[in-house]
Amino acid sequence: AAMERWIAGTPFLKVVDVAKVDEGELIRYFRMTVQMCRTLSLMPAAGKTLKEKSLRLLERINRDEVDAEAELRRSL
């Protein structure tokens, strides 16, 4: 339910309320999903449709608090 709401654009703190887990744990789960999407999009054996869907999903998940690269840029 938390991932579905995040993908739909719900703000992070509202997603945390739904998930009933620690914020850091939720970010970790979402980032693991981002990594899985990246891996699927680069797999030679994956079909074009799977690769495209993986990239679209990655874009919807990897935003705001979940985006590790943006977090790193903000901290510099």
CSV table of N, CA and C in Angstrom, one decimal:
chain,number,residue,atom,x,y,z
A,1,ALA,N,0.8,-1.2,0.0
A,1,ALA,CA,0.0,0.0,0.0
A,1,ALA,C,0.9,1.3,0.0
A,2,ALA,N,2.0,1.2,0.8
A,2,ALA,CA,2.8,2.4,0.8
A,2,ALA,C,3.5,2.7,-0.5
A,3,MET,N,4.0,1.6,-1.2
A,3,MET,CA,4.6,1.8,-2.5
A,3,MET,C,3.6,2.4,-3.5
A,4,GLU,N,2.4,1.8,-3.5
A,4,GLU,CA,1.3,2.3,-4.4
A,4,GLU,C,1.1,3.8,-4.2
A,5,ARG,N,1.0,4.2,-3.0
A,5,ARG,CA,0.7,5.6,-2.7
A,5,ARG,C,1.9,6.5,-3.1
A,6,TRP,N,3.1,6.0,-2.9
A,6,TRP,CA,4.3,6.7,-3.3
A,6,TRP,C,4.4,6.9,-4.8
A,7,ILE,N,4.1,5.8,-5.5
A,7,ILE,CA,4.1,5.9,-7.0
A,7,ILE,C,3.0,6.8,-7.5
A,8,ALA,N,1.9,6.9,-6.7
A,8,ALA,CA,0.8,7.8,-7.1
A,8,ALA,C,1.1,9.3,-6.8
A,9,GLY,N,2.3,9.5,-6.1
A,9,GLY,CA,2.6,10.9,-5.8
A,9,GLY,C,2.3,11.4,-4.4
A,10,THR,N,1.9,10.6,-3.5
A,10,THR,CA,1.6,10.9,-2.2
A,10,THR,C,2.9,11.4,-1.5
A,11,PRO,N,2.8,12.5,-0.7
A,11,PRO,CA,4.0,13.0,0.0
A,11,PRO,C,4.5,11.9,1.0
A,12,PHE,N,5.9,12.0,1.2
A,12,PHE,CA,6.5,10.9,1.9
A,12,PHE,C,6.0,10.7,3.3
A,13,LEU,N,5.8,11.8,4.1
A,13,LEU,CA,5.3,11.6,5.5
A,13,LEU,C,4.0,11.0,5.5
A,14,LYS,N,3.1,11.2,4.6
A,14,LYS,CA,1.8,10.5,4.6
A,14,LYS,C,2.0,9.0,4.2
A,15,VAL,N,3.0,8.7,3.4
A,15,VAL,CA,3.3,7.3,3.1
A,15,VAL,C,3.8,6.6,4.3
A,16,VAL,N,4.6,7.3,5.1
A,16,VAL,CA,5.2,6.7,6.3
A,16,VAL,C,4.1,6.3,7.3
A,17,ASP,N,3.1,7.2,7.4
A,17,ASP,CA,1.9,6.9,8.2
A,17,ASP,C,1.2,5.7,7.8
A,18,VAL,N,1.1,5.4,6.5
A,18,VAL,CA,0.4,4.3,6.0
A,18,VAL,C,1.2,3.0,6.3
A,19,ALA,N,2.5,3.1,6.1
A,19,ALA,CA,3.4,2.0,6.2
A,19,ALA,C,3.6,1.5,7.6
A,20,LYS,N,3.6,2.5,8.6
A,20,LYS,CA,3.8,2.2,10.0
A,20,LYS,C,5.2,1.5,10.2
A,21,VAL,N,6.2,2.0,9.5
A,21,VAL,CA,7.6,1.6,9.7
A,21,VAL,C,8.4,2.9,9.8
A,22,ASP,N,9.6,2.7,10.3
A,22,ASP,CA,10.6,3.8,10.4
A,22,ASP,C,10.8,4.4,9.0
A,23,GLU,N,11.0,5.8,9.0
A,23,GLU,CA,11.2,6.5,7.7
A,23,GLU,C,12.5,5.9,7.0
A,24,GLY,N,13.5,5.7,7.8
A,24,GLY,CA,14.8,5.2,7.1
A,24,GLY,C,14.6,3.8,6.5
A,25,GLU,N,13.8,3.0,7.2
A,25,GLU,CA,13.5,1.6,6.7
A,25,GLU,C,12.7,1.7,5.4
A,26,LEU,N,11.7,2.6,5.4
A,26,LEU,CA,10.9,2.7,4.2
A,26,LEU,C,11.8,3.3,3.0
A,27,ILE,N,12.6,4.2,3.2
A,27,ILE,CA,13.5,4.7,2.2
A,27,ILE,C,14.4,3.6,1.7
A,28,ARG,N,14.9,2.8,2.6
A,28,ARG,CA,15.8,1.7,2.2
A,28,ARG,C,15.0,0.7,1.3
A,29,TYR,N,13.8,0.4,1.6
A,29,TYR,CA,13.0,-0.5,0.8
A,29,TYR,C,12.8,0.1,-0.6
A,30,PHE,N,12.4,1.4,-0.6
A,30,PHE,CA,12.2,2.0,-1.9
A,30,PHE,C,13.4,2.1,-2.7
A,31,ARG,N,14.6,2.4,-2.1
A,31,ARG,CA,15.8,2.4,-2.8
A,31,ARG,C,16.2,1.1,-3.4
A,32,MET,N,15.9,0.0,-2.6
A,32,MET,CA,16.2,-1.3,-3.1
A,32,MET,C,15.3,-1.6,-4.4
A,33,THR,N,14.1,-1.1,-4.4
A,33,THR,CA,13.2,-1.3,-5.5
A,33,THR,C,13.8,-0.5,-6.7
A,34,VAL,N,14.3,0.7,-6.5
A,34,VAL,CA,14.9,1.5,-7.5
A,34,VAL,C,16.1,0.7,-8.1
A,35,GLN,N,16.9,0.1,-7.3
A,35,GLN,CA,18.0,-0.7,-7.8
A,35,GLN,C,17.6,-1.9,-8.6
A,36,MET,N,16.5,-2.5,-8.2
A,36,MET,CA,16.0,-3.6,-9.0
A,36,MET,C,15.5,-3.2,-10.3
A,37,CYS,N,14.8,-2.0,-10.4
A,37,CYS,CA,14.3,-1.5,-11.6
A,37,CYS,C,15.5,-1.2,-12.6
A,38,ARG,N,16.6,-0.6,-12.0
A,38,ARG,CA,17.8,-0.3,-12.8
A,38,ARG,C,18.3,-1.6,-13.4
A,39,THR,N,18.4,-2.6,-12.6
A,39,THR,CA,19.0,-3.9,-13.0
A,39,THR,C,18.1,-4.5,-14.1
A,40,LEU,N,16.8,-4.5,-13.9
A,40,LEU,CA,15.9,-5.0,-15.0
A,40,LEU,C,16.1,-4.3,-16.3
A,41,SER,N,16.2,-3.0,-16.2
A,41,SER,CA,16.3,-2.2,-17.4
A,41,SER,C,17.6,-2.4,-18.2
A,42,LEU,N,18.6,-2.9,-17.5
A,42,LEU,CA,19.9,-3.2,-18.2
A,42,LEU,C,20.1,-4.6,-18.5
A,43,MET,N,19.2,-5.5,-18.2
A,43,MET,CA,19.4,-7.0,-18.4
A,43,MET,C,19.3,-7.2,-19.9
A,44,PRO,N,20.3,-7.9,-20.5
A,44,PRO,CA,20.2,-8.2,-21.9
A,44,PRO,C,19.1,-9.1,-22.3
A,45,ALA,N,18.7,-10.0,-21.3
A,45,ALA,CA,17.7,-11.0,-21.6
A,45,ALA,C,16.3,-10.4,-21.4
A,46,ALA,N,16.1,-9.2,-20.8
A,46,ALA,CA,14.8,-8.6,-20.6
A,46,ALA,C,14.3,-8.1,-22.0
A,47,GLY,N,13.0,-8.2,-22.2
A,47,GLY,CA,12.4,-7.7,-23.4
A,47,GLY,C,12.3,-6.2,-23.3
A,48,LYS,N,12.0,-5.6,-24.5
A,48,LYS,CA,11.9,-4.2,-24.6
A,48,LYS,C,10.8,-3.6,-23.6
A,49,THR,N,9.7,-4.3,-23.6
A,49,THR,CA,8.5,-3.8,-22.8
A,49,THR,C,8.9,-3.8,-21.3
A,50,LEU,N,9.6,-4.9,-20.8
A,50,LEU,CA,10.0,-4.9,-19.4
A,50,LEU,C,11.0,-3.8,-19.1
A,51,LYS,N,11.9,-3.6,-20.0
A,51,LYS,CA,12.9,-2.5,-19.8
A,51,LYS,C,12.2,-1.2,-19.7
A,52,GLU,N,11.3,-0.9,-20.6
A,52,GLU,CA,10.6,0.4,-20.6
A,52,GLU,C,9.8,0.6,-19.3
A,53,LYS,N,9.1,-0.5,-18.9
A,53,LYS,CA,8.2,-0.4,-17.7
A,53,LYS,C,9.1,-0.2,-16.5
A,54,SER,N,10.2,-0.9,-16.5
A,54,SER,CA,11.2,-0.7,-15.3
A,54,SER,C,11.7,0.7,-15.2
A,55,LEU,N,12.0,1.3,-16.3
A,55,LEU,CA,12.5,2.7,-16.3
A,55,LEU,C,11.4,3.7,-15.9
A,56,ARG,N,10.2,3.4,-16.4
A,56,ARG,CA,9.1,4.3,-16.0
A,56,ARG,C,8.8,4.2,-14.5
A,57,LEU,N,8.8,3.0,-14.0
A,57,LEU,CA,8.6,2.8,-12.5
A,57,LEU,C,9.7,3.4,-11.7
A,58,LEU,N,11.0,3.3,-12.2
A,58,LEU,CA,12.1,3.9,-11.5
A,58,LEU,C,11.9,5.4,-11.4
A,59,GLU,N,11.5,6.0,-12.4
A,59,GLU,CA,11.3,7.5,-12.4
A,59,GLU,C,10.2,7.9,-11.4
A,60,ARG,N,9.2,7.1,-11.2
A,60,ARG,CA,8.1,7.4,-10.3
A,60,ARG,C,8.5,7.1,-8.8
A,61,ILE,N,9.4,6.2,-8.6
A,61,ILE,CA,9.8,5.9,-7.2
A,61,ILE,C,11.0,6.8,-6.8
A,62,ASN,N,11.9,7.0,-7.7
A,62,ASN,CA,13.2,7.7,-7.3
A,62,ASN,C,13.0,9.2,-7.3
A,63,ARG,N,12.3,9.7,-6.3
A,63,ARG,CA,12.1,11.1,-6.2
A,63,ARG,C,12.1,11.5,-4.8
A,64,ASP,N,12.3,12.8,-4.5
A,64,ASP,CA,12.3,13.4,-3.2
A,64,ASP,C,13.2,12.7,-2.3
A,65,GLU,N,12.7,12.2,-1.1
A,65,GLU,CA,13.5,11.6,-0.1
A,65,GLU,C,14.2,10.3,-0.6
A,66,VAL,N,13.6,9.6,-1.5
A,66,VAL,CA,14.2,8.3,-2.0
A,66,VAL,C,15.4,8.5,-2.9
A,67,ASP,N,15.5,9.6,-3.6
A,67,ASP,CA,16.5,9.9,-4.6
A,67,ASP,C,17.9,10.1,-3.8
A,68,ALA,N,18.7,9.1,-3.8
A,68,ALA,CA,20.0,9.2,-3.0
A,68,ALA,C,20.9,10.2,-3.7
A,69,GLU,N,21.0,10.3,-5.0
A,69,GLU,CA,21.9,11.2,-5.7
A,69,GLU,C,21.5,12.7,-5.3
A,70,ALA,N,20.2,13.0,-5.3
A,70,ALA,CA,19.8,14.3,-5.0
A,70,ALA,C,20.1,14.6,-3.5
A,71,GLU,N,19.9,13.6,-2.7
A,71,GLU,CA,20.3,13.8,-1.3
A,71,GLU,C,21.7,14.1,-1.1
A,72,LEU,N,22.6,13.4,-1.8
A,72,LEU,CA,24.0,13.7,-1.8
A,72,LEU,C,24.4,15.1,-2.2
A,73,ARG,N,23.7,15.5,-3.3
A,73,ARG,CA,24.0,16.9,-3.9
A,73,ARG,C,23.6,17.9,-2.9
A,74,ARG,N,22.5,17.7,-2.2
A,74,ARG,CA,22.0,18.7,-1.2
A,74,ARG,C,23.0,18.8,0.0
A,75,SER,N,23.6,17.7,0.4
A,75,SER,CA,24.5,17.7,1.5
A,75,SER,C,25.9,18.3,1.3
A,76,LEU,N,26.2,18.5,0.0
A,76,LEU,CA,27.5,19.0,-0.3
A,76,LEU,C,27.6,20.5,-0.2
